[in-house]
PDB file of C-alpha atoms in Angstrom:
ATOM      1  CA  MET A 204       0.793  10.230   2.477  1.00 93.00           C
ATOM      2  CA  THR A 205      -2.034   9.701   4.939  1.00 95.00           C
ATOM      3  CA  GLN A 206      -1.756   8.398   8.554  1.00 96.00           C
ATOM      4  CA  GLU A 207      -4.264   7.108  10.934  1.00 97.00           C
ATOM      5  CA  MET A 208      -4.850   4.670  13.753  1.00 98.00           C
ATOM      6  CA  ILE A 209      -7.259   1.843  12.792  1.00 96.00           C
ATOM      7  CA  PRO A 210      -8.951  -0.731  14.884  1.00 97.00           C
ATOM      8  CA  LEU A 211      -8.296  -4.597  14.606  1.00 97.00           C
ATOM      9  CA  ALA A 212     -10.755  -6.985  15.620  1.00 92.00           C
ATOM     10  CA  VAL A 213      -9.233  -9.815  18.105  1.00 93.00           C
ATOM     11  CA  ALA A 214     -10.589 -12.204  20.305  1.00 84.00           C
ATOM     12  CA  ASP A 215     -12.838 -10.612  23.015  1.00 78.00           C
ATOM     13  CA  GLY A 216     -11.966  -7.204  22.153  1.00 86.00           C
ATOM     14  CA  GLU A 217      -9.930  -4.868  19.849  1.00 93.00           C
ATOM     15  CA  ALA A 218      -6.326  -3.968  19.238  1.00 96.00           C
ATOM     16  CA  GLN A 219      -5.035  -0.799  17.416  1.00 97.00           C
ATOM     17  CA  ALA A 220      -2.522  -0.248  14.498  1.00 98.00           C
ATOM     18  CA  TYR A 221      -0.924   2.545  12.908  1.00 98.00           C
ATOM     19  CA  LEU A 222      -1.311   2.919   9.104  1.00 98.00           C
ATOM     20  CA  ALA A 223       0.763   5.026   6.919  1.00 98.00           C
ATOM     21  CA  ARG A 224      -0.168   5.063   3.073  1.00 97.00           C
ATOM     22  CA  PRO A 225       1.508   6.653   0.064  1.00 97.00           C
ATOM     23  CA  ALA A 226      -0.574   8.593  -2.404  1.00 93.00           C
ATOM     24  CA  GLN A 227      -0.301   5.855  -4.860  1.00 94.00           C
ATOM     25  CA  GLU A 228      -0.828   2.082  -4.323  1.00 95.00           C
ATOM     26  CA  GLY A 229       2.193   0.240  -3.228  1.00 97.00           C
ATOM     27  CA  PRO A 230       3.270  -3.273  -1.732  1.00 98.00           C
ATOM     28  CA  GLY A 231       2.193  -3.858   1.855  1.00 98.00           C
ATOM     29  CA  VAL A 232       4.637  -4.049   4.776  1.00 98.00           C
ATOM     30  CA  LEU A 233       3.732  -5.157   8.352  1.00 98.00           C
ATOM     31  CA  LEU A 234       6.023  -3.508  11.063  1.00 98.00           C
ATOM     32  CA  LEU A 235       6.286  -5.262  14.476  1.00 98.00           C
ATOM     33  CA  HIS A 236       7.782  -3.138  17.014  1.00 98.00           C
ATOM     34  CA  ALA A 237      10.329  -4.113  19.667  1.00 97.00           C
ATOM     35  CA  TRP A 238       9.361  -4.647  23.529  1.00 96.00           C
ATOM     36  CA  TRP A 239       8.991  -0.923  24.126  1.00 97.00           C
ATOM     37  CA  GLY A 240       5.444  -0.938  22.462  1.00 97.00           C
ATOM     38  CA  LEU A 241       4.207   0.990  19.516  1.00 98.00           C
ATOM     39  CA  ASN A 242       5.945   4.361  20.413  1.00 98.00           C
ATOM     40  CA  PRO A 243       6.612   7.208  18.181  1.00 98.00           C
ATOM     41  CA  PHE A 244       9.854   5.983  16.713  1.00 98.00           C
ATOM     42  CA  PHE A 245       8.188   2.820  15.256  1.00 98.00           C
ATOM     43  CA  LYS A 246       5.256   5.028  13.927  1.00 98.00           C
ATOM     44  CA  SER A 247       8.028   7.265  12.202  1.00 98.00           C
ATOM     45  CA  LEU A 248       9.433   4.201  10.494  1.00 98.00           C
ATOM     46  CA  CYS A 249       5.807   3.558   9.009  1.00 98.00           C
ATOM     47  CA  ASP A 250       5.954   6.954   7.628  1.00 98.00           C
ATOM     48  CA  ARG A 251       9.442   6.524   6.041  1.00 98.00           C
ATOM     49  CA  LEU A 252       8.119   3.334   4.300  1.00 98.00           C
ATOM     50  CA  ALA A 253       5.120   5.129   2.975  1.00 98.00           C
ATOM     51  CA  GLU A 254       7.317   7.963   1.704  1.00 98.00           C
ATOM     52  CA  ALA A 255       9.310   5.040   0.028  1.00 98.00           C
ATOM     53  CA  GLY A 256       6.006   3.864  -1.568  1.00 97.00           C
ATOM     54  CA  PHE A 257       4.940   1.049   0.715  1.00 98.00           C
ATOM     55  CA  VAL A 258       1.661   0.738   2.545  1.00 98.00           C
ATOM     56  CA  ALA A 259       2.740   0.261   6.027  1.00 98.00           C
ATOM     57  CA  LEU A 260       0.813  -1.120   9.045  1.00 98.00           C
ATOM     58  CA  ALA A 261       2.414  -1.347  12.650  1.00 98.00           C
ATOM     59  CA  PRO A 262      -0.014  -3.100  15.053  1.00 98.00           C
ATOM     60  CA  ASP A 263       0.109  -2.395  18.761  1.00 98.00           C
ATOM     61  CA  LEU A 264       1.213  -5.387  20.526  1.00 96.00           C
ATOM     62  CA  CYS A 265       1.085  -4.042  24.023  1.00 95.00           C
ATOM     63  CA  GLN A 266      -2.521  -2.756  24.144  1.00 92.00           C
ATOM     64  CA  GLY A 267      -1.541   0.984  24.340  1.00 93.00           C
ATOM     65  CA  ARG A 268       1.214   0.571  26.834  1.00 95.00           C
ATOM     66  CA  VAL A 269       4.666   2.072  26.217  1.00 96.00           C
ATOM     67  CA  ALA A 270       7.864   1.435  28.097  1.00 96.00           C
ATOM     68  CA  THR A 271      10.907   3.759  28.139  1.00 95.00           C
ATOM     69  CA  THR A 272      13.314   2.005  30.240  1.00 96.00           C
ATOM     70  CA  ILE A 273      14.639  -1.586  30.044  1.00 94.00           C
ATOM     71  CA  ASP A 274      13.015  -2.408  33.416  1.00 95.00           C
ATOM     72  CA  GLU A 275       9.721  -1.256  32.212  1.00 96.00           C
ATOM     73  CA  ALA A 276      10.109  -3.265  29.059  1.00 95.00           C
ATOM     74  CA  GLU A 277      10.973  -6.225  30.804  1.00 94.00           C
ATOM     75  CA  ALA A 278       7.898  -5.796  33.009  1.00 93.00           C
ATOM     76  CA  LEU A 279       5.730  -5.191  29.828  1.00 90.00           C
ATOM     77  CA  GLN A 280       6.892  -8.361  28.264  1.00 87.00           C
ATOM     78  CA  SER A 281       6.591 -10.532  31.349  1.00 88.00           C
ATOM     79  CA  ASN A 282       3.019  -9.482  31.846  1.00 84.00           C
ATOM     80  CA  GLY A 283       2.257  -9.665  28.098  1.00 80.00           C
ATOM     81  CA  ASP A 284      -0.500 -12.013  26.501  1.00 88.00           C
ATOM     82  CA  ASP A 285       1.331 -14.075  23.872  1.00 91.00           C
ATOM     83  CA  ALA A 286      -1.859 -15.378  22.635  1.00 92.00           C
ATOM     84  CA  LEU A 287      -3.326 -11.824  22.199  1.00 93.00           C
ATOM     85  CA  GLN A 288      -0.069 -10.801  20.472  1.00 94.00           C
ATOM     86  CA  GLU A 289      -0.266 -13.624  17.974  1.00 95.00           C
ATOM     87  CA  GLN A 290      -3.954 -12.793  17.286  1.00 96.00           C
ATOM     88  CA  THR A 291      -3.013  -8.969  16.828  1.00 97.00           C
ATOM     89  CA  VAL A 292      -0.415  -9.884  14.319  1.00 98.00           C
ATOM     90  CA  ALA A 293      -2.578 -12.195  12.397  1.00 97.00           C
ATOM     91  CA  ALA A 294      -5.374  -9.517  12.543  1.00 97.00           C
ATOM     92  CA  ALA A 295      -2.881  -6.925  11.065  1.00 98.00           C
ATOM     93  CA  ALA A 296      -1.787  -9.226   8.420  1.00 98.00           C
ATOM     94  CA  ASP A 297      -5.473 -10.041   7.473  1.00 97.00           C
ATOM     95  CA  TYR A 298      -6.268  -6.088   7.245  1.00 97.00           C
ATOM     96  CA  LEU A 299      -3.264  -5.483   5.189  1.00 98.00           C
ATOM     97  CA  LEU A 300      -3.857  -8.216   2.872  1.00 97.00           C
ATOM     98  CA  GLY A 301      -7.385  -7.045   2.300  1.00 96.00           C
ATOM     99  CA  LEU A 302      -6.649  -3.279   2.180  1.00 95.00           C
ATOM    100  CA  PRO A 303      -7.524  -1.515  -1.245  1.00 93.00           C
ATOM    101  CA  GLY A 304      -4.525   0.230  -2.589  1.00 89.00           C
ATOM    102  CA  ARG A 305      -2.110  -2.422  -1.643  1.00 95.00           C
ATOM    103  CA  SER A 306      -0.329  -3.943  -4.760  1.00 94.00           C
ATOM    104  CA  GLY A 307       1.312  -7.305  -5.252  1.00 92.00           C
ATOM    105  CA  GLY A 308       0.299 -10.739  -4.124  1.00 92.00           C
ATOM    106  CA  LYS A 309       2.536 -10.988  -0.958  1.00 97.00           C
ATOM    107  CA  ILE A 310       3.339  -8.706   1.922  1.00 98.00           C
ATOM    108  CA  GLY A 311       6.728  -8.043   3.780  1.00 98.00           C
ATOM    109  CA  VAL A 312       7.463  -8.071   7.465  1.00 98.00           C
ATOM    110  CA  ILE A 313       9.975  -6.134   9.465  1.00 98.00           C
ATOM    111  CA  GLY A 314      10.527  -7.274  12.904  1.00 98.00           C
ATOM    112  CA  PHE A 315      12.461  -5.537  15.639  1.00 98.00           C
ATOM    113  CA  SER A 316      13.865  -7.613  18.542  1.00 96.00           C
ATOM    114  CA  MET A 317      10.617  -8.960  20.076  1.00 96.00           C
ATOM    115  CA  GLY A 318       8.811  -8.143  16.760  1.00 97.00           C
ATOM    116  CA  ALA A 319      11.374 -10.405  14.930  1.00 97.00           C
ATOM    117  CA  TRP A 320       9.972 -13.513  16.730  1.00 96.00           C
ATOM    118  CA  TRP A 321       6.397 -12.736  15.450  1.00 98.00           C
ATOM    119  CA  SER A 322       7.749 -12.000  12.140  1.00 98.00           C
ATOM    120  CA  VAL A 323       9.213 -15.516  11.538  1.00 98.00           C
ATOM    121  CA  ASN A 324       6.230 -17.033  13.191  1.00 97.00           C
ATOM    122  CA  LEU A 325       3.943 -15.260  10.724  1.00 98.00           C
ATOM    123  CA  ALA A 326       6.063 -16.278   7.801  1.00 97.00           C
ATOM    124  CA  LEU A 327       5.883 -19.827   8.917  1.00 97.00           C
ATOM    125  CA  GLU A 328       2.027 -19.841   9.461  1.00 96.00           C
ATOM    126  CA  ARG A 329       1.566 -17.985   5.881  1.00 96.00           C
ATOM    127  CA  PRO A 330       4.005 -18.933   3.519  1.00 96.00           C
ATOM    128  CA  GLU A 331       1.739 -18.218   0.684  1.00 96.00           C
ATOM    129  CA  GLU A 332       1.177 -14.491   1.789  1.00 97.00           C
ATOM    130  CA  VAL A 333       4.587 -13.454   3.316  1.00 98.00           C
ATOM    131  CA  GLY A 334       7.196 -12.933   0.676  1.00 98.00           C
ATOM    132  CA  ALA A 335       9.908 -10.894   2.578  1.00 98.00           C
ATOM    133  CA  VAL A 336      10.997 -10.758   6.148  1.00 98.00           C
ATOM    134  CA  VAL A 337      13.495  -8.257   7.648  1.00 98.00           C
ATOM    135  CA  LEU A 338      14.899  -9.063  11.071  1.00 98.00           C
ATOM    136  CA  TYR A 339      16.472  -6.346  13.216  1.00 98.00           C
ATOM    137  CA  TYR A 340      18.621  -7.774  16.092  1.00 97.00           C
ATOM    138  CA  GLY A 341      16.104 -10.656  16.617  1.00 97.00           C
ATOM    139  CA  ALA A 342      17.179 -14.141  15.668  1.00 97.00           C
ATOM    140  CA  VAL A 343      14.955 -17.292  15.502  1.00 96.00           C
ATOM    141  CA  PRO A 344      17.132 -20.373  15.057  1.00 94.00           C
ATOM    142  CA  ALA A 345      15.892 -23.900  14.748  1.00 88.00           C
ATOM    143  CA  PRO A 346      14.204 -25.674  16.536  1.00 88.00           C
ATOM    144  CA  TYR A 347      12.028 -22.516  17.253  1.00 92.00           C
ATOM    145  CA  THR A 348      10.848 -22.704  13.716  1.00 96.00           C
ATOM    146  CA  ASP A 349      11.276 -24.932  10.592  1.00 96.00           C
ATOM    147  CA  TYR A 350      12.695 -23.009   7.826  1.00 97.00           C
ATOM    148  CA  ASN A 351      11.920 -25.762   5.447  1.00 96.00           C
ATOM    149  CA  LYS A 352       8.371 -24.803   5.770  1.00 96.00           C
ATOM    150  CA  HIS A 353       9.088 -21.172   4.884  1.00 97.00           C
ATOM    151  CA  SER A 354       8.939 -19.556   1.457  1.00 96.00           C
ATOM    152  CA  ALA A 355       9.940 -15.916   2.120  1.00 98.00           C
ATOM    153  CA  ALA A 356      13.312 -14.284   1.505  1.00 98.00           C
ATOM    154  CA  PHE A 357      15.200 -13.139   4.606  1.00 98.00           C
ATOM    155  CA  LEU A 358      17.327 -10.073   5.386  1.00 98.00           C
ATOM    156  CA  GLY A 359      18.827  -9.627   8.782  1.00 98.00           C
ATOM    157  CA  HIS A 360      20.596  -6.768  10.649  1.00 98.00           C
ATOM    158  CA  PHE A 361      22.792  -7.528  13.636  1.00 98.00           C
ATOM    159  CA  GLY A 362      25.188  -5.812  15.965  1.00 98.00           C
ATOM    160  CA  GLU A 363      28.674  -7.261  16.490  1.00 97.00           C
ATOM    161  CA  LEU A 364      28.548  -6.116  20.149  1.00 96.00           C
ATOM    162  CA  ASP A 365      24.985  -7.252  20.945  1.00 97.00           C
ATOM    163  CA  GLU A 366      24.818  -8.721  24.405  1.00 94.00           C
ATOM    164  CA  TRP A 367      21.045  -9.478  24.014  1.00 95.00           C
ATOM    165  CA  GLU A 368      21.435 -11.467  20.831  1.00 96.00           C
ATOM    166  CA  PRO A 369      24.749 -13.373  20.618  1.00 94.00           C
ATOM    167  CA  LEU A 370      26.368 -13.796  17.146  1.00 96.00           C
ATOM    168  CA  ASP A 371      26.397 -17.648  17.720  1.00 96.00           C
ATOM    169  CA  THR A 372      22.634 -17.634  17.656  1.00 96.00           C
ATOM    170  CA  VAL A 373      22.648 -15.456  14.576  1.00 97.00           C
ATOM    171  CA  ARG A 374      24.912 -17.747  12.603  1.00 97.00           C
ATOM    172  CA  GLU A 375      22.883 -20.812  13.751  1.00 97.00           C
ATOM    173  CA  MET A 376      19.819 -19.265  12.461  1.00 97.00           C
ATOM    174  CA  GLU A 377      21.577 -18.234   9.147  1.00 98.00           C
ATOM    175  CA  GLN A 378      22.930 -21.719   8.815  1.00 97.00           C
ATOM    176  CA  ALA A 379      19.357 -23.213   9.295  1.00 97.00           C
ATOM    177  CA  MET A 380      17.976 -20.730   6.735  1.00 97.00           C
ATOM    178  CA  HIS A 381      20.588 -21.708   4.129  1.00 97.00           C
ATOM    179  CA  ALA A 382      20.287 -25.440   4.765  1.00 97.00           C
ATOM    180  CA  ALA A 383      16.583 -25.197   4.167  1.00 96.00           C
ATOM    181  CA  GLY A 384      17.137 -23.407   0.743  1.00 97.00           C
ATOM    182  CA  ARG A 385      16.008 -19.999   1.973  1.00 97.00           C
ATOM    183  CA  GLU A 386      17.219 -16.896   0.354  1.00 97.00           C
ATOM    184  CA  ALA A 387      18.771 -15.167   3.296  1.00 98.00           C
ATOM    185  CA  THR A 388      21.253 -12.268   3.655  1.00 98.00           C
ATOM    186  CA  ILE A 389      22.593 -11.424   7.183  1.00 98.00           C
ATOM    187  CA  HIS A 390      24.458  -8.213   7.960  1.00 98.00           C
ATOM    188  CA  VAL A 391      26.579  -7.784  11.287  1.00 98.00           C
ATOM    189  CA  TYR A 392      27.454  -4.141  11.872  1.00 98.00           C
ATOM    190  CA  PRO A 393      30.905  -3.635  13.439  1.00 97.00           C
ATOM    191  CA  GLU A 394      30.997  -2.103  17.021  1.00 96.00           C
ATOM    192  CA  VAL A 395      27.338  -1.732  17.562  1.00 97.00           C
ATOM    193  CA  GLY A 396      24.769  -3.374  19.894  1.00 96.00           C
ATOM    194  CA  HIS A 397      21.119  -3.882  20.271  1.00 97.00           C
ATOM    195  CA  TRP A 398      18.644  -1.323  19.406  1.00 97.00           C
ATOM    196  CA  PHE A 399      21.238   0.540  17.284  1.00 98.00           C
ATOM    197  CA  VAL A 400      18.833   1.950  14.690  1.00 98.00           C
ATOM    198  CA  GLU A 401      16.505   3.426  17.419  1.00 97.00           C
ATOM    199  CA  GLU A 402      17.035   7.088  17.240  1.00 96.00           C
ATOM    200  CA  ASP A 403      15.092   7.628  20.408  1.00 96.00           C
ATOM    201  CA  ARG A 404      17.687   5.503  22.451  1.00 96.00           C
ATOM    202  CA  PRO A 405      20.602   7.844  22.085  1.00 95.00           C
ATOM    203  CA  ASP A 406      22.903   5.684  24.399  1.00 94.00           C
ATOM    204  CA  VAL A 407      23.008   2.896  21.621  1.00 96.00           C
ATOM    205  CA  TYR A 408      21.819   4.636  18.535  1.00 98.00           C
ATOM    206  CA  VAL A 409      24.441   4.535  15.697  1.00 98.00           C
ATOM    207  CA  PRO A 410      23.360   6.916  12.707  1.00 98.00           C
ATOM    208  CA  ASP A 411      25.662   5.457  10.098  1.00 98.00           C
ATOM    209  CA  ALA A 412      24.766   1.885  10.674  1.00 98.00           C
ATOM    210  CA  ALA A 413      21.208   2.630  11.014  1.00 98.00           C
ATOM    211  CA  GLU A 414      20.969   4.469   7.619  1.00 98.00           C
ATOM    212  CA  VAL A 415      22.966   1.787   5.849  1.00 98.00           C
ATOM    213  CA  SER A 416      20.587  -0.897   7.195  1.00 98.00           C
ATOM    214  CA  TRP A 417      17.549   1.102   6.294  1.00 98.00           C
ATOM    215  CA  GLU A 418      18.785   1.570   2.646  1.00 98.00           C
ATOM    216  CA  ARG A 419      19.375  -2.112   2.372  1.00 98.00           C
ATOM    217  CA  THR A 420      15.911  -2.889   3.869  1.00 98.00           C
ATOM    218  CA  ILE A 421      14.164  -0.587   1.366  1.00 98.00           C
ATOM    219  CA  GLY A 422      16.053  -2.205  -1.539  1.00 98.00           C
ATOM    220  CA  PHE A 423      15.435  -5.692  -0.457  1.00 98.00           C
ATOM    221  CA  LEU A 424      11.665  -4.952   0.099  1.00 98.00           C
ATOM    222  CA  ARG A 425      11.324  -3.356  -3.340  1.00 97.00           C
ATOM    223  CA  GLU A 426      13.243  -6.218  -5.070  1.00 97.00           C
ATOM    224  CA  GLN A 427      11.049  -8.999  -3.145  1.00 97.00           C
ATOM    225  CA  LEU A 428       7.785  -7.392  -3.339  1.00 97.00           C
ATOM    226  CA  ARG A 429       7.792  -5.724  -6.842  1.00 86.00           C
TER     227      ARG A 429
END
């Protein structure tokens, strides 16, 4: 496995992304972080994807800034540039799609909370290029997107006790996906809340649920991107 930070060309500047590659070629997966920024945890997930045989790329949507508390993350998000984030996601997708050593015609996308929104948006804008989307505790129901215009398969991981993402919203999204004929599997994990897979947040991290969700994610990506 190799790991490196690479530059992405965006309007009026440059963004960074973390790239982890297996020794052999493999399917491409874009990883879009939560509102904390591109911290070591999300880089470690890229490493785990590479260990599982995927070419993983995580763009930095916060221009190098990282939050460690909710207050800091809220400030980071409120001061964020949505247009720049969208450009960064698009540039990362372009880079991954054109990368030698990436196999398959389509890429997968994993989005965490804030990153889930950008994952669904990318799948909407590029239905011919995005074949699989994994959502971690971030729901995007209609009318915020039109699942009739998507072609990707969806997998979702949500917490039963998530105060940031109500289950009613999750079920509304799931219903819209199925009504549009999308292949969608939504898992709700009992007695867990938001950020339950993030081991650097010990107050909410639930190891058993995190491991099950990751095994499901790897299996789903292998099936959809084979």
